[in-house]
CSV table of C-alpha atoms and ligand atoms in Angstrom, one decimal:
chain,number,residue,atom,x,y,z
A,635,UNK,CA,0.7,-15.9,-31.2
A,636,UNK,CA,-1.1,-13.4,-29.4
A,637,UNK,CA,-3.3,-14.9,-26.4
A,638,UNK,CA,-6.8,-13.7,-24.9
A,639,UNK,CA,-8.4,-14.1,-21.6
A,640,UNK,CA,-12.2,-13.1,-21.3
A,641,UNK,CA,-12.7,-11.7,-17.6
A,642,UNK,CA,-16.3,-11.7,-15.8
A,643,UNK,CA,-17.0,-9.7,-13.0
A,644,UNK,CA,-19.9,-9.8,-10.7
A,645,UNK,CA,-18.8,-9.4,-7.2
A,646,UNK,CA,-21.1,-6.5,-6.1
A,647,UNK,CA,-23.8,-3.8,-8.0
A,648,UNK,CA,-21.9,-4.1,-11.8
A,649,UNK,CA,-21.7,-6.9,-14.1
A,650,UNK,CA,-18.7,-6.7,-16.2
A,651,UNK,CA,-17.3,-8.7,-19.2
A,652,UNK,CA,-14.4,-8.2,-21.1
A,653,UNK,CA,-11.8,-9.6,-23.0
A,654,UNK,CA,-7.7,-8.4,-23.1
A,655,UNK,CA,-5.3,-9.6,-25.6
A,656,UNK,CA,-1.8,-10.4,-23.6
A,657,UNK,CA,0.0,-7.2,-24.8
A,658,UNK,CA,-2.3,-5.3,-22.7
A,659,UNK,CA,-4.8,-4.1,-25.4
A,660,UNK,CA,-8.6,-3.8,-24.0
A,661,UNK,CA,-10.4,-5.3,-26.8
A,662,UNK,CA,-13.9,-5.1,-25.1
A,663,UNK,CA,-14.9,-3.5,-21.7
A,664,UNK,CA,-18.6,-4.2,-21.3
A,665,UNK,CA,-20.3,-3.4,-18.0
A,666,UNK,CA,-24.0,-3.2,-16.8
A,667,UNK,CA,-24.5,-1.0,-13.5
A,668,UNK,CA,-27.5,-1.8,-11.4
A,669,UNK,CA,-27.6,1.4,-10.3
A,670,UNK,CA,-31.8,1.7,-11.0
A,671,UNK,CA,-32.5,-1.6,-9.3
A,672,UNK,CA,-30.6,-0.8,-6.0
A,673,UNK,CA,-31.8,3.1,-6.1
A,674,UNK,CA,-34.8,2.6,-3.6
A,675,UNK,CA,-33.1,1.2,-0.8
A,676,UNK,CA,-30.1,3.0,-0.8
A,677,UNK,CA,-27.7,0.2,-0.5
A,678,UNK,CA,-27.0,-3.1,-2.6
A,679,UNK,CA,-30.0,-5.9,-1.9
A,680,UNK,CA,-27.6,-9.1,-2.2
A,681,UNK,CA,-30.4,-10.9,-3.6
A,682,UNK,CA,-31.5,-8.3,-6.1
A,683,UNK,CA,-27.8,-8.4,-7.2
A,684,UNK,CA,-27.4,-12.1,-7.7
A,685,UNK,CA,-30.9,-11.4,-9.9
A,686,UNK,CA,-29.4,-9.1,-12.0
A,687,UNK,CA,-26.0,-10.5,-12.7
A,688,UNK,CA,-27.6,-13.3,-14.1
A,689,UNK,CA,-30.2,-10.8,-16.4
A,690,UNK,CA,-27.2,-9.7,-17.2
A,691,UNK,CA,-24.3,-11.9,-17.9
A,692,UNK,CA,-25.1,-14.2,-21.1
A,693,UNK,CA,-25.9,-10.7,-22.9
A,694,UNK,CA,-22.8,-8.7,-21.9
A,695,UNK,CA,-20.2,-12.0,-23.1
A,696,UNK,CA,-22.0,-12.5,-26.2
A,697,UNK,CA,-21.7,-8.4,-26.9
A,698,UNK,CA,-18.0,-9.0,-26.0
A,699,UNK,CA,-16.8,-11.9,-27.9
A,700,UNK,CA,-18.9,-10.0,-31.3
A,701,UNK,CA,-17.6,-7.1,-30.8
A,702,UNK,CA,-13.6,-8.6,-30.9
A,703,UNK,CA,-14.8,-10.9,-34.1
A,704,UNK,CA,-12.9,-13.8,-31.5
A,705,UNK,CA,-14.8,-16.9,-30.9
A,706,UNK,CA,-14.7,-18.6,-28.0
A,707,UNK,CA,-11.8,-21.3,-29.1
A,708,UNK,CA,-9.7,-18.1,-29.8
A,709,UNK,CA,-9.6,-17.7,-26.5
A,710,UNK,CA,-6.2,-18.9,-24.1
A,711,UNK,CA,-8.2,-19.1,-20.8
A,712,UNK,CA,-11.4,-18.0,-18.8
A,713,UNK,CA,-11.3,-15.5,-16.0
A,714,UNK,CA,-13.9,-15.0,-13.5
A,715,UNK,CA,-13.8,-13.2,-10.2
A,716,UNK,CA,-14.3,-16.1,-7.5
A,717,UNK,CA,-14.4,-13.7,-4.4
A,718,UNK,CA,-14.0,-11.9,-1.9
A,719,UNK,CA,-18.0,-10.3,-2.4
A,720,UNK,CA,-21.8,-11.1,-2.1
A,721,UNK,CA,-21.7,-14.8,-2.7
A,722,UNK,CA,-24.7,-14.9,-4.7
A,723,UNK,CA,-23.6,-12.5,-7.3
A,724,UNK,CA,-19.9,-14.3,-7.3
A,725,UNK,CA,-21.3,-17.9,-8.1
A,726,UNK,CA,-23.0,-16.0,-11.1
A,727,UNK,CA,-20.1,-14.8,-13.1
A,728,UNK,CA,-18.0,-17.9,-11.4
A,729,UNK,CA,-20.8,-20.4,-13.2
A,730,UNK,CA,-20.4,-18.4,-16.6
A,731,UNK,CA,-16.8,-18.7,-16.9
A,732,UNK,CA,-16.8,-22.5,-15.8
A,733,UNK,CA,-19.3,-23.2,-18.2
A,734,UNK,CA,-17.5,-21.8,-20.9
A,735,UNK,CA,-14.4,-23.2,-19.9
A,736,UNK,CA,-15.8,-26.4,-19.5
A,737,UNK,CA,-17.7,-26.2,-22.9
A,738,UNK,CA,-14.8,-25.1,-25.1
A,739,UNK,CA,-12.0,-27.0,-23.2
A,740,UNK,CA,-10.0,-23.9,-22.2
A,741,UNK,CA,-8.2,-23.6,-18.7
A,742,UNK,CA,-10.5,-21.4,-16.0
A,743,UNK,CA,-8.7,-19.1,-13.3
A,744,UNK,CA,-10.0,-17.9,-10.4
A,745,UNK,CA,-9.9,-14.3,-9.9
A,746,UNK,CA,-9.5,-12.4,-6.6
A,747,UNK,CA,-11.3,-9.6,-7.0
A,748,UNK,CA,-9.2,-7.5,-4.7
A,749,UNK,CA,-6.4,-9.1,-6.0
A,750,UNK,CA,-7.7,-7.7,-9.6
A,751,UNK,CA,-7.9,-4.3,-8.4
A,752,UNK,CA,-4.3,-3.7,-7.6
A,753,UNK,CA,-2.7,-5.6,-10.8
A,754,UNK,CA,-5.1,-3.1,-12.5
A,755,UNK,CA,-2.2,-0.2,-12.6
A,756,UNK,CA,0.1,-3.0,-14.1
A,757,UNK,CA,-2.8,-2.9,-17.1
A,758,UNK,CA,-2.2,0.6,-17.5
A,759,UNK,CA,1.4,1.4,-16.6
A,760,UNK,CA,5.0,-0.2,-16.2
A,761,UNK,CA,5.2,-1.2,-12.9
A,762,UNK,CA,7.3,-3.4,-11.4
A,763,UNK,CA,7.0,-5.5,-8.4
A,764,UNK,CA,7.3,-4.7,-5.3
A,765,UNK,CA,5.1,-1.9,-4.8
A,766,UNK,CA,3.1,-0.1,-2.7
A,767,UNK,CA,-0.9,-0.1,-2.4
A,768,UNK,CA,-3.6,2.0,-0.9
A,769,UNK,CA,-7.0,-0.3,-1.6
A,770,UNK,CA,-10.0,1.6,-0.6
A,771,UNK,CA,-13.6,0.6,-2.2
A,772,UNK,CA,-16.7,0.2,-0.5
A,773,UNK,CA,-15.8,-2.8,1.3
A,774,UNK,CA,-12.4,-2.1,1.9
A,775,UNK,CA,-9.4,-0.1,3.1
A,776,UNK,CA,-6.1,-1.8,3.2
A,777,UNK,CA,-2.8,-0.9,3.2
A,778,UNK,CA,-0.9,-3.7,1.3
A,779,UNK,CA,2.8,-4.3,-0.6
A,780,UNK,CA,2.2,-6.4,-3.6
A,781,UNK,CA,5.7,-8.0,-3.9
A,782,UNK,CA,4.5,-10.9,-6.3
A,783,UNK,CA,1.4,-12.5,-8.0
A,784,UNK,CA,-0.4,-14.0,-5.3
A,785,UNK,CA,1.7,-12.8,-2.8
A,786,UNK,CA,0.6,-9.5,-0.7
A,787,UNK,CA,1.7,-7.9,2.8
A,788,UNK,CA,-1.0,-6.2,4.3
A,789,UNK,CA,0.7,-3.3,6.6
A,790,UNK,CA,-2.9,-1.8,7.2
A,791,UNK,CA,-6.4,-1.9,7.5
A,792,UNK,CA,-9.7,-0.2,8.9
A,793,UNK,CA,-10.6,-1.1,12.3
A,794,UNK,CA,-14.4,-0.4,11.5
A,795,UNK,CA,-16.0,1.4,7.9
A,796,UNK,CA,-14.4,1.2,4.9
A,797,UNK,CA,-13.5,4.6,3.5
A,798,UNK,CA,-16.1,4.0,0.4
A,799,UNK,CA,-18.6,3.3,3.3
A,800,UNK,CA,-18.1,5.7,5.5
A,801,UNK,CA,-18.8,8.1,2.0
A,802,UNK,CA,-21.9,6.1,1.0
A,803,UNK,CA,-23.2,6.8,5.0
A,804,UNK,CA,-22.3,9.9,5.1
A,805,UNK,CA,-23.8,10.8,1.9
A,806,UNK,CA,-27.0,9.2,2.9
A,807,UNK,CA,-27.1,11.3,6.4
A,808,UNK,CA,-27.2,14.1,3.2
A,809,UNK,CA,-29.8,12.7,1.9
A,810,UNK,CA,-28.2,11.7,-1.6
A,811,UNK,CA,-28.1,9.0,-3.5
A,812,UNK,CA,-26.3,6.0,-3.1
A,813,UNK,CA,-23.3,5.0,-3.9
A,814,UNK,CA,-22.5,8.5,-2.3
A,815,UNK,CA,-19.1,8.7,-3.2
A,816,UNK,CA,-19.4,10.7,-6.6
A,817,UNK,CA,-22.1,13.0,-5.2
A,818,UNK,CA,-19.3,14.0,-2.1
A,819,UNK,CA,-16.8,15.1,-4.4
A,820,UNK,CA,-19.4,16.9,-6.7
A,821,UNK,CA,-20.0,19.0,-3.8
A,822,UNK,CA,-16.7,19.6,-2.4
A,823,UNK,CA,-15.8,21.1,-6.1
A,824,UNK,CA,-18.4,23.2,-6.5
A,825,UNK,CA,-17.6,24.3,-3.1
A,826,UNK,CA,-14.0,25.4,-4.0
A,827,UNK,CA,-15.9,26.8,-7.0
A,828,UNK,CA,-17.7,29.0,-4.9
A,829,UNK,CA,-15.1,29.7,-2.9
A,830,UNK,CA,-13.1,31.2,-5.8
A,831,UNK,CA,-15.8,33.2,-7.6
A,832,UNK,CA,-15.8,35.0,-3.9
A,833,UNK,CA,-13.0,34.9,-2.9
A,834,UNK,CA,-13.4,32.8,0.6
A,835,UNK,CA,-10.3,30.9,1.8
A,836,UNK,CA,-12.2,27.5,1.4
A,837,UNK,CA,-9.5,26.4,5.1
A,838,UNK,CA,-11.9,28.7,6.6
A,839,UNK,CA,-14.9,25.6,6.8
A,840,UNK,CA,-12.2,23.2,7.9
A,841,UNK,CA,-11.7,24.8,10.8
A,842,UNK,CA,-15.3,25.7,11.3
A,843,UNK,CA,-16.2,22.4,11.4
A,844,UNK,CA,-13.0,20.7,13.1
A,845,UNK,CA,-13.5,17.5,11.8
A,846,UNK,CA,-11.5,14.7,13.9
A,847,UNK,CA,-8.9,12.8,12.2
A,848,UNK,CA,-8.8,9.4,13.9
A,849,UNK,CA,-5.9,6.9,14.9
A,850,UNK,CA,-3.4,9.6,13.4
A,851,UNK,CA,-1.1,9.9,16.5
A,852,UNK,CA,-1.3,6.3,16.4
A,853,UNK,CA,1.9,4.8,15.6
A,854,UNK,CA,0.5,2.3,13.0
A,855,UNK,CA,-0.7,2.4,9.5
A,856,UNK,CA,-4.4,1.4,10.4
A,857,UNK,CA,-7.4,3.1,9.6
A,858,UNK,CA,-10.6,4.3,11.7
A,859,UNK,CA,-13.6,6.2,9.6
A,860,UNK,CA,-16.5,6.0,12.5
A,861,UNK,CA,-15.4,8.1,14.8
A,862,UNK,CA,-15.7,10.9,11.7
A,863,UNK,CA,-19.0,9.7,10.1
A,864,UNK,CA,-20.7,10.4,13.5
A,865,UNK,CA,-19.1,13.4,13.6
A,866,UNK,CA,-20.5,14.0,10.5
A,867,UNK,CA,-24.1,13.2,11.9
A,868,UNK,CA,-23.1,15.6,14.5
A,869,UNK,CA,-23.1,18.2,12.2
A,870,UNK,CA,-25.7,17.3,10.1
A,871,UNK,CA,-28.1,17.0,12.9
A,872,UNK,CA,-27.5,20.3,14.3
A,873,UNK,CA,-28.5,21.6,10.6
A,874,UNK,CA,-31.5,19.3,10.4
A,875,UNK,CA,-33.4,21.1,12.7
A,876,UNK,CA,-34.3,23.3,9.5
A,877,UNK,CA,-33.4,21.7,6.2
A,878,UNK,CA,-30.1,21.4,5.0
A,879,UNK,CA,-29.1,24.2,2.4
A,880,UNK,CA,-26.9,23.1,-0.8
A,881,UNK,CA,-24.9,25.4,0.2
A,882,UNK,CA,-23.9,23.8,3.8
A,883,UNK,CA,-23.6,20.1,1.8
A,884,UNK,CA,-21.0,21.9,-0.1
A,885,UNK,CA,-18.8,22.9,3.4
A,886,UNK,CA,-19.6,19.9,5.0
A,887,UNK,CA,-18.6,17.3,1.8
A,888,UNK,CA,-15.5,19.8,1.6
A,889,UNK,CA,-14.3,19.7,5.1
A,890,UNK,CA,-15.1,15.8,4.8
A,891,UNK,CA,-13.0,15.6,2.1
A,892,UNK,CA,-10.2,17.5,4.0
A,893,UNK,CA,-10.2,15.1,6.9
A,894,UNK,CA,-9.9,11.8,4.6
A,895,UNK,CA,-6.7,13.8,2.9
A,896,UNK,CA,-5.6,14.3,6.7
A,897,UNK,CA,-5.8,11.1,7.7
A,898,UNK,CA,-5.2,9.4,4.0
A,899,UNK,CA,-1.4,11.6,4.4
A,900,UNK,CA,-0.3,10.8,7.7
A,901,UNK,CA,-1.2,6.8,7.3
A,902,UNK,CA,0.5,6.7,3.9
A,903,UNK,CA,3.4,9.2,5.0
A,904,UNK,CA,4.2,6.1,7.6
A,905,UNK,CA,3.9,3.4,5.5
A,906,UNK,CA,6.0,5.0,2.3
A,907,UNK,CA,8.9,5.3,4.7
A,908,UNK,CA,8.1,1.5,6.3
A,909,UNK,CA,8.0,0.8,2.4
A,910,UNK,CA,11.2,2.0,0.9
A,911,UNK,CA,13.6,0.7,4.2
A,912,UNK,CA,12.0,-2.5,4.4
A,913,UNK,CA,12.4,-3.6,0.5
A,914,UNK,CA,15.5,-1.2,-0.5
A,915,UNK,CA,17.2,-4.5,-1.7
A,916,UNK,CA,14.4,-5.2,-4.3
A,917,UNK,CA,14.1,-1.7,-4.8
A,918,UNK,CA,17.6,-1.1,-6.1
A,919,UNK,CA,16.7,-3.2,-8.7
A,920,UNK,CA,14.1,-1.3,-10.3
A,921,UNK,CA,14.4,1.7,-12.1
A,922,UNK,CA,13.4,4.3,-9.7
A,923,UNK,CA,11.2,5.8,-8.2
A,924,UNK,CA,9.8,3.4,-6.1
A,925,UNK,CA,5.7,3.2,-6.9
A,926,UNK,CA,2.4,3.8,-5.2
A,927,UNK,CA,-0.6,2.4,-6.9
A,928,UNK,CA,-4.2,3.7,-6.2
A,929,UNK,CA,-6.7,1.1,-6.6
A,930,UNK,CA,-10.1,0.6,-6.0
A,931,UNK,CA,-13.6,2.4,-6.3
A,932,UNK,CA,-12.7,5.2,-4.0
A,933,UNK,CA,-9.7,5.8,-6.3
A,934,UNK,CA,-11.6,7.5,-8.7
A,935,UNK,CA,-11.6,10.9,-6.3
A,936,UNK,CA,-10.6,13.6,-8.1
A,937,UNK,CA,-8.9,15.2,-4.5
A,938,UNK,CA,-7.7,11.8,-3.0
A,939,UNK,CA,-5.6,11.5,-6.5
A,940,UNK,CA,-4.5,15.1,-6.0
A,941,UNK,CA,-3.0,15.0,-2.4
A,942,UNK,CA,-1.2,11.4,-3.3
A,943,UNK,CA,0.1,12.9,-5.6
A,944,UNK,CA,1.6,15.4,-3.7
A,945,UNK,CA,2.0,13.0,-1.0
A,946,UNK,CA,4.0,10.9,-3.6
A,947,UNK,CA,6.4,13.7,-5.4
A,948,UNK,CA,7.0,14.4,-1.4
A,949,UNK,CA,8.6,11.2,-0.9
A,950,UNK,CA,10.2,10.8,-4.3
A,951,UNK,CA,8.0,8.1,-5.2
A,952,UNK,CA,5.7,7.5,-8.2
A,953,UNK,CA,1.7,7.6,-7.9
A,954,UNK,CA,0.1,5.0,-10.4
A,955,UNK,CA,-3.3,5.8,-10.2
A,956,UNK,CA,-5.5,4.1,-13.1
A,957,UNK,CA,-7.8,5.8,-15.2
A,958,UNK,CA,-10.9,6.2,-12.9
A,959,UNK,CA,-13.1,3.9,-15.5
A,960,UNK,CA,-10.9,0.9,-14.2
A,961,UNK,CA,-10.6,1.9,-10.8
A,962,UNK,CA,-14.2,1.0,-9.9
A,963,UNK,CA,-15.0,-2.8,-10.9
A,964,UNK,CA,-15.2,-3.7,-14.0
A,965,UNK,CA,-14.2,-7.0,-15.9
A,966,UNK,CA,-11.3,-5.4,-17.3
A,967,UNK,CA,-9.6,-5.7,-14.0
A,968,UNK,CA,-10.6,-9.6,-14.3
A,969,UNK,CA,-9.3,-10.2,-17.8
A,970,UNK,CA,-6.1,-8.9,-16.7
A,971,UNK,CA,-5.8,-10.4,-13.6
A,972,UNK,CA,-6.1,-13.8,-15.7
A,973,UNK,CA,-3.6,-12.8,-18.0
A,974,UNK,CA,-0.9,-12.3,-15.1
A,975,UNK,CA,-2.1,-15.3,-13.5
A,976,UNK,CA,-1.8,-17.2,-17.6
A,977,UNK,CA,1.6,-15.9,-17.7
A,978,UNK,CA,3.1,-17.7,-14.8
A,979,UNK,CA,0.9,-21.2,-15.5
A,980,UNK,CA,-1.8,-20.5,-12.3
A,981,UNK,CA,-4.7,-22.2,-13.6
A,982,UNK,CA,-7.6,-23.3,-11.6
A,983,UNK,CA,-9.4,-26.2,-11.4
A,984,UNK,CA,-13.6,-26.3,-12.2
A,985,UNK,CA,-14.4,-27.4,-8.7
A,986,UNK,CA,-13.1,-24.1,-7.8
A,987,UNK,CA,-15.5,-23.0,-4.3
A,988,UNK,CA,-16.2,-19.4,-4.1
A,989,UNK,CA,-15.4,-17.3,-1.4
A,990,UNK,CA,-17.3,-14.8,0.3
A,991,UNK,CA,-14.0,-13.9,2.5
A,992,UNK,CA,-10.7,-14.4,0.2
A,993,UNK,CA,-8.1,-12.3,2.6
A,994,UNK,CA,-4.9,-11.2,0.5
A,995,UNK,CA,-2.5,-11.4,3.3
A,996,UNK,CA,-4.2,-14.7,5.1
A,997,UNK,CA,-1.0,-13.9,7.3
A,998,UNK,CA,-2.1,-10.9,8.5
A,999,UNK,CA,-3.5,-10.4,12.1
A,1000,UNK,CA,-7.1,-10.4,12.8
A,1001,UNK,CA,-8.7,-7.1,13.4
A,1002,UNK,CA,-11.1,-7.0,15.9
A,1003,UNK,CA,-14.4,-5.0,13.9
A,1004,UNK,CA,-13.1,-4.9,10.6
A,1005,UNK,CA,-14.9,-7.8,9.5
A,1006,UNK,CA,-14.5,-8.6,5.7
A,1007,UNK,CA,-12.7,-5.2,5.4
A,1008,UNK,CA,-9.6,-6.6,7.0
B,376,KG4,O1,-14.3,-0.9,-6.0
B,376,KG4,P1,-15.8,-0.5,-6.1
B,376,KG4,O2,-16.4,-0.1,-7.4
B,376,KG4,O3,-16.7,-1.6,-5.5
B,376,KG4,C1,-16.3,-2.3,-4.3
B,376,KG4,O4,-16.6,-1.8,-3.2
B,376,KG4,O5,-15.6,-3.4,-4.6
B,376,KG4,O6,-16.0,0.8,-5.1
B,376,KG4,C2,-17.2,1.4,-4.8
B,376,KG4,C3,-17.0,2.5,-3.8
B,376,KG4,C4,-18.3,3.1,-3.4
B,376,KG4,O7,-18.3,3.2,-2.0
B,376,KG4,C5,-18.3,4.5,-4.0
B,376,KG4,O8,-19.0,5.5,-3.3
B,376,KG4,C6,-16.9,4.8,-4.1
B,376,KG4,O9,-16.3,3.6,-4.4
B,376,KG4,N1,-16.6,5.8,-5.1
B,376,KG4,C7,-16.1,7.1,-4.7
B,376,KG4,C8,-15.9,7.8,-5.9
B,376,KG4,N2,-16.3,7.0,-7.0
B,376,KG4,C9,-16.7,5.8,-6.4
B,376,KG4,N3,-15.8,7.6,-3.5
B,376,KG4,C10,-15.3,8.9,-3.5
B,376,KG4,N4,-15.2,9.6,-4.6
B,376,KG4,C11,-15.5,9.1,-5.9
B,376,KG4,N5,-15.3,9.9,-6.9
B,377,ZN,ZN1,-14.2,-3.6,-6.1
């Protein structure tokens, strides 16, 4: 008999519901953005969050269990993300689920969000473990082998912004809305558009601008984003002294973009190679190529998915990059997470305490900075 978990998400800005049937089918994918509420002060208001998960919430699982025709004692187990995020907005969802649970008798699991992220390609492709992750959202940017449920090797992380940060910032230094991320790449294709209709080399603003690529002649697979964002502000300073012209957003969000893809192919070059020497016995026996999963919010760029892929064919490895709907959160992510976590009997119990910090690799060294992006 078919089984199906119900996933809540409410770790940041989105609210997401939805419920996945154990084959993989999505059956519902509800999400509420609070894009409007957070719009004036250009970043996410913990509080306002925590608000309007709970507006939220009741509305988006009731939409979810109608629109499958399930009830709720058709249901195998109740998912909900239990951290790493605003903690207000966590014991939102978390509450939901363990009320449900509770109410209807059925097992509760305890969903880490980041956790979610990466099993996310295992929703939409055949991938087998181990593999190979780049993790970069707004609060993150980690470098990490999955090699089981539950069990991740981080090999990398930012020693200061997380790559969606350091686009949200810089976005802001533009002058656009937040989260920035979307906007950046806007620009930086209609810059190549531009470039095409006129036949400019679009390398030529690269070099113009000579963006720095930081910690790349490092020998380690760690990431630094500051040093670029202020050289960003540099740049965008210099301009300010008038007013900055769509056309020099375009260059700049272009050249940006180039820098990431600079830094993004040297860190991953290193840690494909670490990768495929350090698990070639587990590797042998998976089909090949060995696989390298995007995951998170800042997945969804249209050039970062374009270079890895590159990167990828380069190295003779696979790039499993989700559908961008289920890169950024969503309770998709959730439900599945649940479902892998079903599968191998990890239940969790009601008494379940949040976590504002939920580390995947609690192994891995501290970095000095990095805060809750480590
Ligand atoms: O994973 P996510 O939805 O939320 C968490 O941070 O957990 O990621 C949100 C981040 C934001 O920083 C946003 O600007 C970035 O993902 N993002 C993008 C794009 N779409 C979302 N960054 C660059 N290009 C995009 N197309
Ligand atoms: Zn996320």
């Amino acid at each position: 008999m078919s089984k199906y978990v119900l996933g809540i998400e409410s770790s940041c800005d989105d609210t997401g519901v939805a419920i996945i049937r154990d084959d993989g089918t999505i059956m519902a994918n509800l999400i509420s953005s609070q894009f409007e509420e957070h719009l004036e002060f250009g970043g996410v208001v913990p509080e306002i969050a925590a608000r309007a998960h709970l507006d939220h919430v009741d509305r988006l699982i009731k939409a979810a269990m109608q629109q499958t025709g399930l009830t709720f004692s058709n249901l195998s187990a109740i998912a909900a993300t239990c951290g790493p995020g605003l903690i207000g907005g966590v014991m939102v969802g978390m509450m939901a689920g363990k009320a449900i649970a509770a109410a209807h008798d059925l097992p509760f699991i305890a969903v880490n969000h980041l956790e979610a992220h990466l099993l996310t390609a295992r929703l939409t492709n055949e991938v087998a473990l181990p593999y190979l992750c780049l993790l970069v959202s707004g609060g993150h940017s980690q470098l990490l082998i999955a090699e089981d449920i539950s069990s991740y090797k981080r090999i990398g992380t930012t020693l200061d912004d997380a790559l969606g940060e350091a686009f949200d910032k810089t976005a802001k230094m533009m002058g656009l809305p937040y989260p920035g991320g979307p906007y950046m790449q806007k620009l930086a294709e209609d810059y190549i558009s531009r470039c095409a209709a006129n036949n400019i080399d679009p390398q030529d603003i690269v070099k113009k601008y000579n963006l720095p690529h930081p910690l790349t002649r490092h020998d380690n697979m760690d990431f630094s984003f500051s040093g670029l964002k202020t050289a960003m502000r540099t740049h965008i300073d210099k301009i300010k002294t008038d007013e900055i012209s769509i056309a020099q957003a375009e260059e700049l969000a272009y050249a940006f973009h180039q820098a990431i893809i600079g830094v993004l192919n040297n860190k991953l070059s290193r840690a494909m190679t670490y990768f495929k020497a350090e698990y070639a016995t587990q590797l042998e026996t998976q089909a090949p190529p060995p696989a390298i999963v995007l995951a998170g919010g800042v997945a969804a760029n249209r050039f970062i998915r374009e270079a890895m892929q590159e990167l990828a064919a380069s190295h003779n490895m696979a790039l499993i990059a989700p559908p961008v709907k289920l890169c950024s959160d969503n309770g998709a992510m959730i439900a599945w997470a649940g479902i892998e976590r079903l599968r191998r009997g990890m239940v969790d119990s009601l008494d379940f305490a949040a976590r504002p910090r939920w580390p995947l690799d609690p192994n891995a060294e501290k970095r000095i900075g990095a805060g809750v992006k480590a």
